[in-house]
Amino acid sequence: MSALLELRGLRAYYGTVECLHGVDLTVGDGEVVVVLGANGAGKTTLLRSVCQLVRTEGSVLLSGKQLGGRSTYDVVRRGVAMVPQGRGTLAELSVDDNLRAGGYIRKDKQVRTDIAYWYDTFPRLAQRRSTSAGSLSGGEQQMLAIARALMSRPRLLLLDEPSLGLAPIVVRQLFDVLARVRAEREVAMVVVEQNAALALDLARRAYVLEAGTVAVSGSAAELRDDESVRRAYLGY
Ligand code: ATP
């Protein structure tokens, strides 16, 4: 059985500069994987590589099919959605229109049902359905960005630092929601996150990137027990 996502010997380039130097990483169906690492280690580049937003070499396989060289549109159509750092909601559009925009790629008639699911999951968004996304709080915008990405019914959701800039209590709510999504939506996730403690609670496995290569990988429990991980990311 092949993994949902398999990166093999992944190299990524900005112009001629190589930023990932042969990364191997796998994500199983419905599995949550966290990627830790210092600033500049290449975490964002790894997510961008999956979406083919940077030039890559090596293998980027989704259910065994090569994504390398495909258009980002094609990658999305094959079941990948990304919530970029800084959220990327459509600020001028209402909450409702943002959710509908997220479902644009779908041909089925369940878009309204899914929007109702997200309003049930995030009552704050339901209350503010006619409000423009740009006037929501940071936490509400992040919830909207996640719901919008999931409106395409992806098999794989890529999240880049979802907790960045949010108050601790909002961060906890966000991770509760991600745990609910993990349980209810059968979607695999790759989560890049500075908040290692919460991310390791959510994830089954984890990778630590250092200067464009994988320095440590293992189960979330193994990484929690790893002394270098504890010192650098968990602070004890
Ligand atoms: P951060 O947490 O700061 O976002 P990161 O681990 O996500 O860090 P990346 O943003 O993937 O790191 O950056 C990896 C390397 O690629 C860094 O050396 C960075 O300077 C370089 N880089 C990132 N974006 C570009 C770009 N658009 N052009 C050139 N180099 C880039």
Short mmCIF file of N, CA and C in Angstrom, two decimals, residues 42-168:
data_model
loop_
_atom_site.label_atom_id
_atom_site.label_comp_id
_atom_site.label_asym_id
_atom_site.label_seq_id
_atom_site.Cartn_x
_atom_site.Cartn_y
_atom_site.Cartn_z
N GLY A 42 13.30 25.60 6.32
CA GLY A 42 12.74 25.09 5.07
C GLY A 42 11.34 24.52 5.19
N LYS A 43 10.67 24.82 6.31
CA LYS A 43 9.35 24.24 6.56
C LYS A 43 8.31 24.75 5.55
N THR A 44 8.28 26.07 5.37
CA THR A 44 7.34 26.64 4.40
C THR A 44 7.66 26.12 3.00
N THR A 45 8.93 26.06 2.69
CA THR A 45 9.35 25.57 1.37
C THR A 45 8.87 24.14 1.15
N LEU A 46 8.89 23.34 2.21
CA LEU A 46 8.42 21.96 2.08
C LEU A 46 6.94 21.93 1.68
N LEU A 47 6.12 22.76 2.34
CA LEU A 47 4.69 22.80 1.98
C LEU A 47 4.51 23.34 0.56
N ARG A 48 5.27 24.37 0.22
CA ARG A 48 5.17 24.94 -1.12
C ARG A 48 5.61 23.94 -2.19
N SER A 49 6.53 23.06 -1.81
CA SER A 49 6.99 22.03 -2.76
C SER A 49 5.85 21.07 -3.10
N VAL A 50 5.06 20.71 -2.10
CA VAL A 50 3.96 19.78 -2.35
C VAL A 50 2.98 20.41 -3.35
N CYS A 51 2.73 21.71 -3.18
CA CYS A 51 1.79 22.43 -4.06
C CYS A 51 2.43 22.86 -5.36
N GLN A 52 3.69 22.55 -5.54
CA GLN A 52 4.42 22.95 -6.75
C GLN A 52 4.44 24.46 -6.94
N LEU A 53 4.60 25.16 -5.81
CA LEU A 53 4.77 26.63 -5.85
C LEU A 53 6.25 26.99 -5.91
N VAL A 54 7.11 25.99 -5.78
CA VAL A 54 8.55 26.18 -6.01
C VAL A 54 9.02 25.05 -6.93
N ARG A 55 10.16 25.25 -7.55
CA ARG A 55 10.70 24.20 -8.43
C ARG A 55 11.29 23.08 -7.58
N THR A 56 10.95 21.86 -7.91
CA THR A 56 11.43 20.74 -7.12
C THR A 56 12.13 19.70 -7.99
N GLU A 57 12.99 18.94 -7.35
CA GLU A 57 13.55 17.73 -7.95
C GLU A 57 13.37 16.61 -6.95
N GLY A 58 13.49 15.37 -7.42
CA GLY A 58 13.18 14.24 -6.54
C GLY A 58 11.70 13.93 -6.68
N SER A 59 11.16 13.12 -5.77
CA SER A 59 9.77 12.70 -5.93
C SER A 59 8.83 13.40 -4.96
N VAL A 60 7.71 13.87 -5.51
CA VAL A 60 6.58 14.31 -4.68
C VAL A 60 5.42 13.45 -5.16
N LEU A 61 5.09 12.42 -4.38
CA LEU A 61 4.08 11.46 -4.83
C LEU A 61 2.82 11.59 -3.98
N LEU A 62 1.68 11.72 -4.66
CA LEU A 62 0.39 11.69 -3.98
C LEU A 62 -0.32 10.42 -4.43
N SER A 63 -0.58 9.53 -3.48
CA SER A 63 -1.11 8.19 -3.80
C SER A 63 -0.31 7.56 -4.95
N GLY A 64 0.99 7.73 -4.89
CA GLY A 64 1.87 7.08 -5.88
C GLY A 64 2.02 7.84 -7.19
N LYS A 65 1.26 8.93 -7.35
CA LYS A 65 1.34 9.69 -8.62
C LYS A 65 2.24 10.91 -8.44
N GLN A 66 3.11 11.12 -9.39
CA GLN A 66 4.08 12.22 -9.31
C GLN A 66 3.40 13.59 -9.45
N LEU A 67 3.63 14.47 -8.46
CA LEU A 67 3.10 15.84 -8.57
C LEU A 67 4.12 16.79 -9.19
N GLY A 68 5.38 16.41 -9.13
CA GLY A 68 6.47 17.27 -9.65
C GLY A 68 6.19 17.68 -11.09
N GLY A 69 6.27 18.99 -11.35
CA GLY A 69 6.07 19.49 -12.72
C GLY A 69 4.62 19.79 -13.05
N ARG A 70 3.68 19.41 -12.17
CA ARG A 70 2.27 19.73 -12.44
C ARG A 70 1.96 21.16 -12.02
N SER A 71 0.85 21.69 -12.48
CA SER A 71 0.44 23.03 -12.05
C SER A 71 -0.15 22.94 -10.65
N THR A 72 -0.14 24.06 -9.94
CA THR A 72 -0.74 24.09 -8.60
C THR A 72 -2.23 23.77 -8.69
N TYR A 73 -2.89 24.25 -9.73
CA TYR A 73 -4.32 23.96 -9.91
C TYR A 73 -4.53 22.45 -9.97
N ASP A 74 -3.67 21.78 -10.71
CA ASP A 74 -3.78 20.33 -10.85
C ASP A 74 -3.56 19.63 -9.50
N VAL A 75 -2.61 20.16 -8.73
CA VAL A 75 -2.34 19.58 -7.40
C VAL A 75 -3.58 19.72 -6.51
N VAL A 76 -4.21 20.89 -6.55
CA VAL A 76 -5.41 21.12 -5.75
C VAL A 76 -6.53 20.19 -6.21
N ARG A 77 -6.67 20.06 -7.51
CA ARG A 77 -7.71 19.19 -8.06
C ARG A 77 -7.52 17.74 -7.63
N ARG A 78 -6.27 17.37 -7.38
CA ARG A 78 -5.99 16.00 -6.94
C ARG A 78 -6.18 15.81 -5.45
N GLY A 79 -6.57 16.87 -4.73
CA GLY A 79 -6.95 16.66 -3.34
C GLY A 79 -6.03 17.26 -2.29
N VAL A 80 -5.29 18.29 -2.67
CA VAL A 80 -4.41 18.95 -1.70
C VAL A 80 -4.93 20.38 -1.46
N ALA A 81 -4.98 20.81 -0.20
CA ALA A 81 -5.35 22.19 0.11
C ALA A 81 -4.33 22.75 1.09
N MET A 82 -4.05 24.04 0.97
CA MET A 82 -3.05 24.65 1.84
C MET A 82 -3.60 25.90 2.52
N VAL A 83 -3.31 26.04 3.80
CA VAL A 83 -3.59 27.28 4.51
C VAL A 83 -2.24 27.96 4.72
N PRO A 84 -1.96 28.99 3.94
CA PRO A 84 -0.63 29.60 4.03
C PRO A 84 -0.46 30.39 5.31
N GLN A 85 0.80 30.69 5.63
CA GLN A 85 1.07 31.55 6.77
C GLN A 85 0.41 32.90 6.50
N GLY A 86 -0.21 33.49 7.51
CA GLY A 86 -0.91 34.75 7.28
C GLY A 86 -2.31 34.54 6.74
N ARG A 87 -2.72 33.26 6.65
CA ARG A 87 -4.12 32.87 6.44
C ARG A 87 -4.66 32.94 5.04
N GLY A 88 -4.50 34.05 4.33
CA GLY A 88 -4.96 34.07 2.95
C GLY A 88 -6.45 33.98 2.77
N THR A 89 -7.23 34.56 3.69
CA THR A 89 -8.67 34.66 3.39
C THR A 89 -8.85 35.85 2.44
N LEU A 90 -9.99 35.89 1.78
CA LEU A 90 -10.28 36.98 0.85
C LEU A 90 -10.93 38.09 1.66
N ALA A 91 -10.14 39.10 2.02
CA ALA A 91 -10.53 40.09 3.04
C ALA A 91 -11.81 40.85 2.68
N GLU A 92 -11.98 41.14 1.40
CA GLU A 92 -13.13 41.95 0.98
C GLU A 92 -14.43 41.15 0.96
N LEU A 93 -14.30 39.84 0.83
CA LEU A 93 -15.50 39.01 0.70
C LEU A 93 -16.05 38.64 2.07
N SER A 94 -17.35 38.36 2.10
CA SER A 94 -17.98 37.95 3.36
C SER A 94 -17.49 36.55 3.74
N VAL A 95 -17.74 36.18 4.99
CA VAL A 95 -17.43 34.84 5.48
C VAL A 95 -18.08 33.79 4.56
N ASP A 96 -19.36 34.03 4.26
CA ASP A 96 -20.11 33.07 3.43
C ASP A 96 -19.48 32.92 2.04
N ASP A 97 -19.10 34.04 1.44
CA ASP A 97 -18.50 33.99 0.10
C ASP A 97 -17.13 33.33 0.13
N ASN A 98 -16.37 33.54 1.23
CA ASN A 98 -15.09 32.86 1.36
C ASN A 98 -15.29 31.34 1.35
N LEU A 99 -16.30 30.88 2.09
CA LEU A 99 -16.54 29.44 2.15
C LEU A 99 -16.98 28.92 0.78
N ARG A 100 -17.84 29.69 0.11
CA ARG A 100 -18.28 29.23 -1.22
C ARG A 100 -17.11 29.21 -2.21
N ALA A 101 -16.21 30.22 -2.07
CA ALA A 101 -15.04 30.24 -2.95
C ALA A 101 -14.18 28.99 -2.71
N GLY A 102 -14.11 28.56 -1.45
CA GLY A 102 -13.32 27.36 -1.13
C GLY A 102 -13.86 26.11 -1.80
N GLY A 103 -15.16 26.11 -2.09
CA GLY A 103 -15.77 24.92 -2.70
C GLY A 103 -15.85 25.00 -4.22
N TYR A 104 -15.22 26.01 -4.81
CA TYR A 104 -15.44 26.26 -6.25
C TYR A 104 -15.01 25.09 -7.11
N ILE A 105 -14.04 24.33 -6.62
CA ILE A 105 -13.45 23.27 -7.44
C ILE A 105 -14.35 22.03 -7.50
N ARG A 106 -15.36 22.02 -6.62
CA ARG A 106 -16.19 20.81 -6.51
C ARG A 106 -17.33 20.82 -7.50
N LYS A 107 -17.65 19.62 -7.95
CA LYS A 107 -18.74 19.52 -8.92
C LYS A 107 -20.00 18.97 -8.25
N ASP A 108 -19.87 18.46 -7.02
CA ASP A 108 -21.04 17.87 -6.37
C ASP A 108 -21.95 18.97 -5.80
N LYS A 109 -23.08 18.55 -5.28
CA LYS A 109 -24.09 19.53 -4.85
C LYS A 109 -24.09 19.70 -3.33
N GLN A 110 -23.02 19.21 -2.67
CA GLN A 110 -23.01 19.21 -1.21
C GLN A 110 -22.38 20.46 -0.59
N VAL A 111 -22.11 21.45 -1.41
CA VAL A 111 -21.39 22.62 -0.90
C VAL A 111 -22.15 23.28 0.25
N ARG A 112 -23.48 23.44 0.10
CA ARG A 112 -24.29 24.05 1.16
C ARG A 112 -24.26 23.22 2.44
N THR A 113 -24.31 21.91 2.28
CA THR A 113 -24.27 21.02 3.45
C THR A 113 -22.95 21.20 4.19
N ASP A 114 -21.87 21.32 3.42
CA ASP A 114 -20.56 21.49 4.05
C ASP A 114 -20.46 22.84 4.74
N ILE A 115 -21.01 23.88 4.12
CA ILE A 115 -20.98 25.20 4.77
C ILE A 115 -21.74 25.11 6.10
N ALA A 116 -22.86 24.41 6.09
CA ALA A 116 -23.63 24.25 7.34
C ALA A 116 -22.78 23.52 8.39
N TYR A 117 -22.01 22.51 7.94
CA TYR A 117 -21.13 21.78 8.88
C TYR A 117 -20.13 22.76 9.51
N TRP A 118 -19.55 23.64 8.69
CA TRP A 118 -18.54 24.56 9.24
C TRP A 118 -19.18 25.59 10.16
N TYR A 119 -20.40 26.01 9.86
CA TYR A 119 -21.07 26.94 10.76
C TYR A 119 -21.39 26.25 12.09
N ASP A 120 -21.67 24.98 12.03
CA ASP A 120 -21.92 24.22 13.25
C ASP A 120 -20.61 24.06 14.04
N THR A 121 -19.51 23.80 13.31
CA THR A 121 -18.22 23.62 13.97
C THR A 121 -17.69 24.93 14.54
N PHE A 122 -17.90 26.01 13.81
CA PHE A 122 -17.41 27.33 14.24
C PHE A 122 -18.59 28.29 14.36
N PRO A 123 -19.32 28.23 15.48
CA PRO A 123 -20.51 29.10 15.62
C PRO A 123 -20.20 30.58 15.43
N ARG A 124 -18.98 30.99 15.77
CA ARG A 124 -18.60 32.40 15.59
C ARG A 124 -18.69 32.81 14.12
N LEU A 125 -18.33 31.87 13.25
CA LEU A 125 -18.40 32.19 11.81
C LEU A 125 -19.85 32.29 11.36
N ALA A 126 -20.71 31.46 11.93
CA ALA A 126 -22.14 31.52 11.58
C ALA A 126 -22.71 32.88 11.96
N GLN A 127 -22.32 33.33 13.16
CA GLN A 127 -22.82 34.64 13.60
C GLN A 127 -22.35 35.76 12.68
N ARG A 128 -21.21 35.57 12.05
CA ARG A 128 -20.61 36.65 11.28
C ARG A 128 -20.59 36.33 9.78
N ARG A 129 -21.55 35.55 9.33
CA ARG A 129 -21.50 35.05 7.95
C ARG A 129 -21.55 36.16 6.90
N SER A 130 -22.16 37.29 7.25
CA SER A 130 -22.25 38.38 6.27
C SER A 130 -21.14 39.42 6.42
N THR A 131 -20.31 39.22 7.45
CA THR A 131 -19.22 40.18 7.71
C THR A 131 -18.07 39.93 6.75
N SER A 132 -17.35 40.98 6.37
CA SER A 132 -16.19 40.76 5.51
C SER A 132 -15.09 40.07 6.31
N ALA A 133 -14.37 39.16 5.65
CA ALA A 133 -13.35 38.36 6.34
C ALA A 133 -12.29 39.26 6.98
N GLY A 134 -12.00 40.38 6.31
CA GLY A 134 -10.96 41.28 6.80
C GLY A 134 -11.27 41.90 8.15
N SER A 135 -12.54 41.94 8.53
CA SER A 135 -12.85 42.55 9.82
C SER A 135 -13.02 41.53 10.95
N LEU A 136 -12.72 40.27 10.68
CA LEU A 136 -12.76 39.26 11.75
C LEU A 136 -11.51 39.37 12.61
N SER A 137 -11.56 38.81 13.81
CA SER A 137 -10.37 38.74 14.67
C SER A 137 -9.38 37.73 14.05
N GLY A 138 -8.14 37.77 14.53
CA GLY A 138 -7.12 36.84 14.00
C GLY A 138 -7.53 35.39 14.12
N GLY A 139 -8.10 35.04 15.27
CA GLY A 139 -8.52 33.65 15.49
C GLY A 139 -9.65 33.26 14.56
N GLU A 140 -10.61 34.16 14.40
CA GLU A 140 -11.74 33.88 13.49
C GLU A 140 -11.25 33.74 12.06
N GLN A 141 -10.30 34.57 11.67
CA GLN A 141 -9.75 34.47 10.31
C GLN A 141 -9.05 33.14 10.09
N GLN A 142 -8.35 32.68 11.13
CA GLN A 142 -7.66 31.40 10.98
C GLN A 142 -8.67 30.26 10.86
N MET A 143 -9.73 30.30 11.67
CA MET A 143 -10.79 29.28 11.57
C MET A 143 -11.40 29.31 10.17
N LEU A 144 -11.64 30.53 9.66
CA LEU A 144 -12.23 30.66 8.33
C LEU A 144 -11.28 30.11 7.26
N ALA A 145 -10.00 30.41 7.40
CA ALA A 145 -9.02 29.93 6.41
C ALA A 145 -9.00 28.40 6.38
N ILE A 146 -9.11 27.79 7.56
CA ILE A 146 -9.09 26.33 7.63
C ILE A 146 -10.38 25.77 7.03
N ALA A 147 -11.51 26.36 7.41
CA ALA A 147 -12.79 25.89 6.86
C ALA A 147 -12.81 26.06 5.35
N ARG A 148 -12.31 27.19 4.89
CA ARG A 148 -12.31 27.45 3.45
C ARG A 148 -11.46 26.41 2.71
N ALA A 149 -10.29 26.10 3.27
CA ALA A 149 -9.43 25.09 2.64
C ALA A 149 -10.13 23.73 2.61
N LEU A 150 -10.85 23.42 3.68
CA LEU A 150 -11.50 22.10 3.76
C LEU A 150 -12.75 22.03 2.89
N MET A 151 -13.25 23.17 2.45
CA MET A 151 -14.41 23.19 1.56
C MET A 151 -14.14 22.47 0.24
N SER A 152 -12.86 22.36 -0.13
CA SER A 152 -12.56 21.63 -1.37
C SER A 152 -12.53 20.11 -1.12
N ARG A 153 -12.85 19.70 0.13
CA ARG A 153 -12.81 18.28 0.50
C ARG A 153 -11.47 17.63 0.14
N PRO A 154 -10.37 18.22 0.62
CA PRO A 154 -9.06 17.67 0.27
C PRO A 154 -8.80 16.34 1.00
N ARG A 155 -7.88 15.56 0.44
CA ARG A 155 -7.40 14.38 1.17
C ARG A 155 -6.23 14.76 2.06
N LEU A 156 -5.59 15.89 1.68
CA LEU A 156 -4.40 16.33 2.41
C LEU A 156 -4.49 17.84 2.64
N LEU A 157 -4.39 18.25 3.90
CA LEU A 157 -4.43 19.66 4.26
C LEU A 157 -3.05 20.07 4.76
N LEU A 158 -2.51 21.14 4.19
CA LEU A 158 -1.20 21.65 4.60
C LEU A 158 -1.42 22.93 5.38
N LEU A 159 -0.92 22.98 6.60
CA LEU A 159 -1.14 24.16 7.47
C LEU A 159 0.20 24.77 7.84
N ASP A 160 0.38 26.05 7.50
CA ASP A 160 1.65 26.71 7.79
C ASP A 160 1.50 27.64 8.98
N GLU A 161 2.03 27.21 10.11
CA GLU A 161 2.01 28.00 11.35
C GLU A 161 0.63 28.55 11.68
N PRO A 162 -0.35 27.68 11.86
CA PRO A 162 -1.71 28.18 12.09
C PRO A 162 -1.86 29.00 13.37
N SER A 163 -1.00 28.79 14.37
CA SER A 163 -1.19 29.50 15.64
C SER A 163 -0.46 30.84 15.69
N LEU A 164 0.26 31.16 14.62
CA LEU A 164 1.09 32.37 14.64
C LEU A 164 0.28 33.62 14.95
N GLY A 165 0.70 34.36 15.96
CA GLY A 165 0.07 35.64 16.28
C GLY A 165 -1.24 35.55 17.04
N LEU A 166 -1.64 34.33 17.43
CA LEU A 166 -2.92 34.20 18.15
C LEU A 166 -2.68 34.12 19.66
N ALA A 167 -3.66 34.61 20.43
CA ALA A 167 -3.57 34.54 21.89
C ALA A 167 -3.62 33.07 22.33
N PRO A 168 -2.95 32.75 23.46
CA PRO A 168 -2.89 31.34 23.90
C PRO A 168 -4.25 30.64 23.98
#
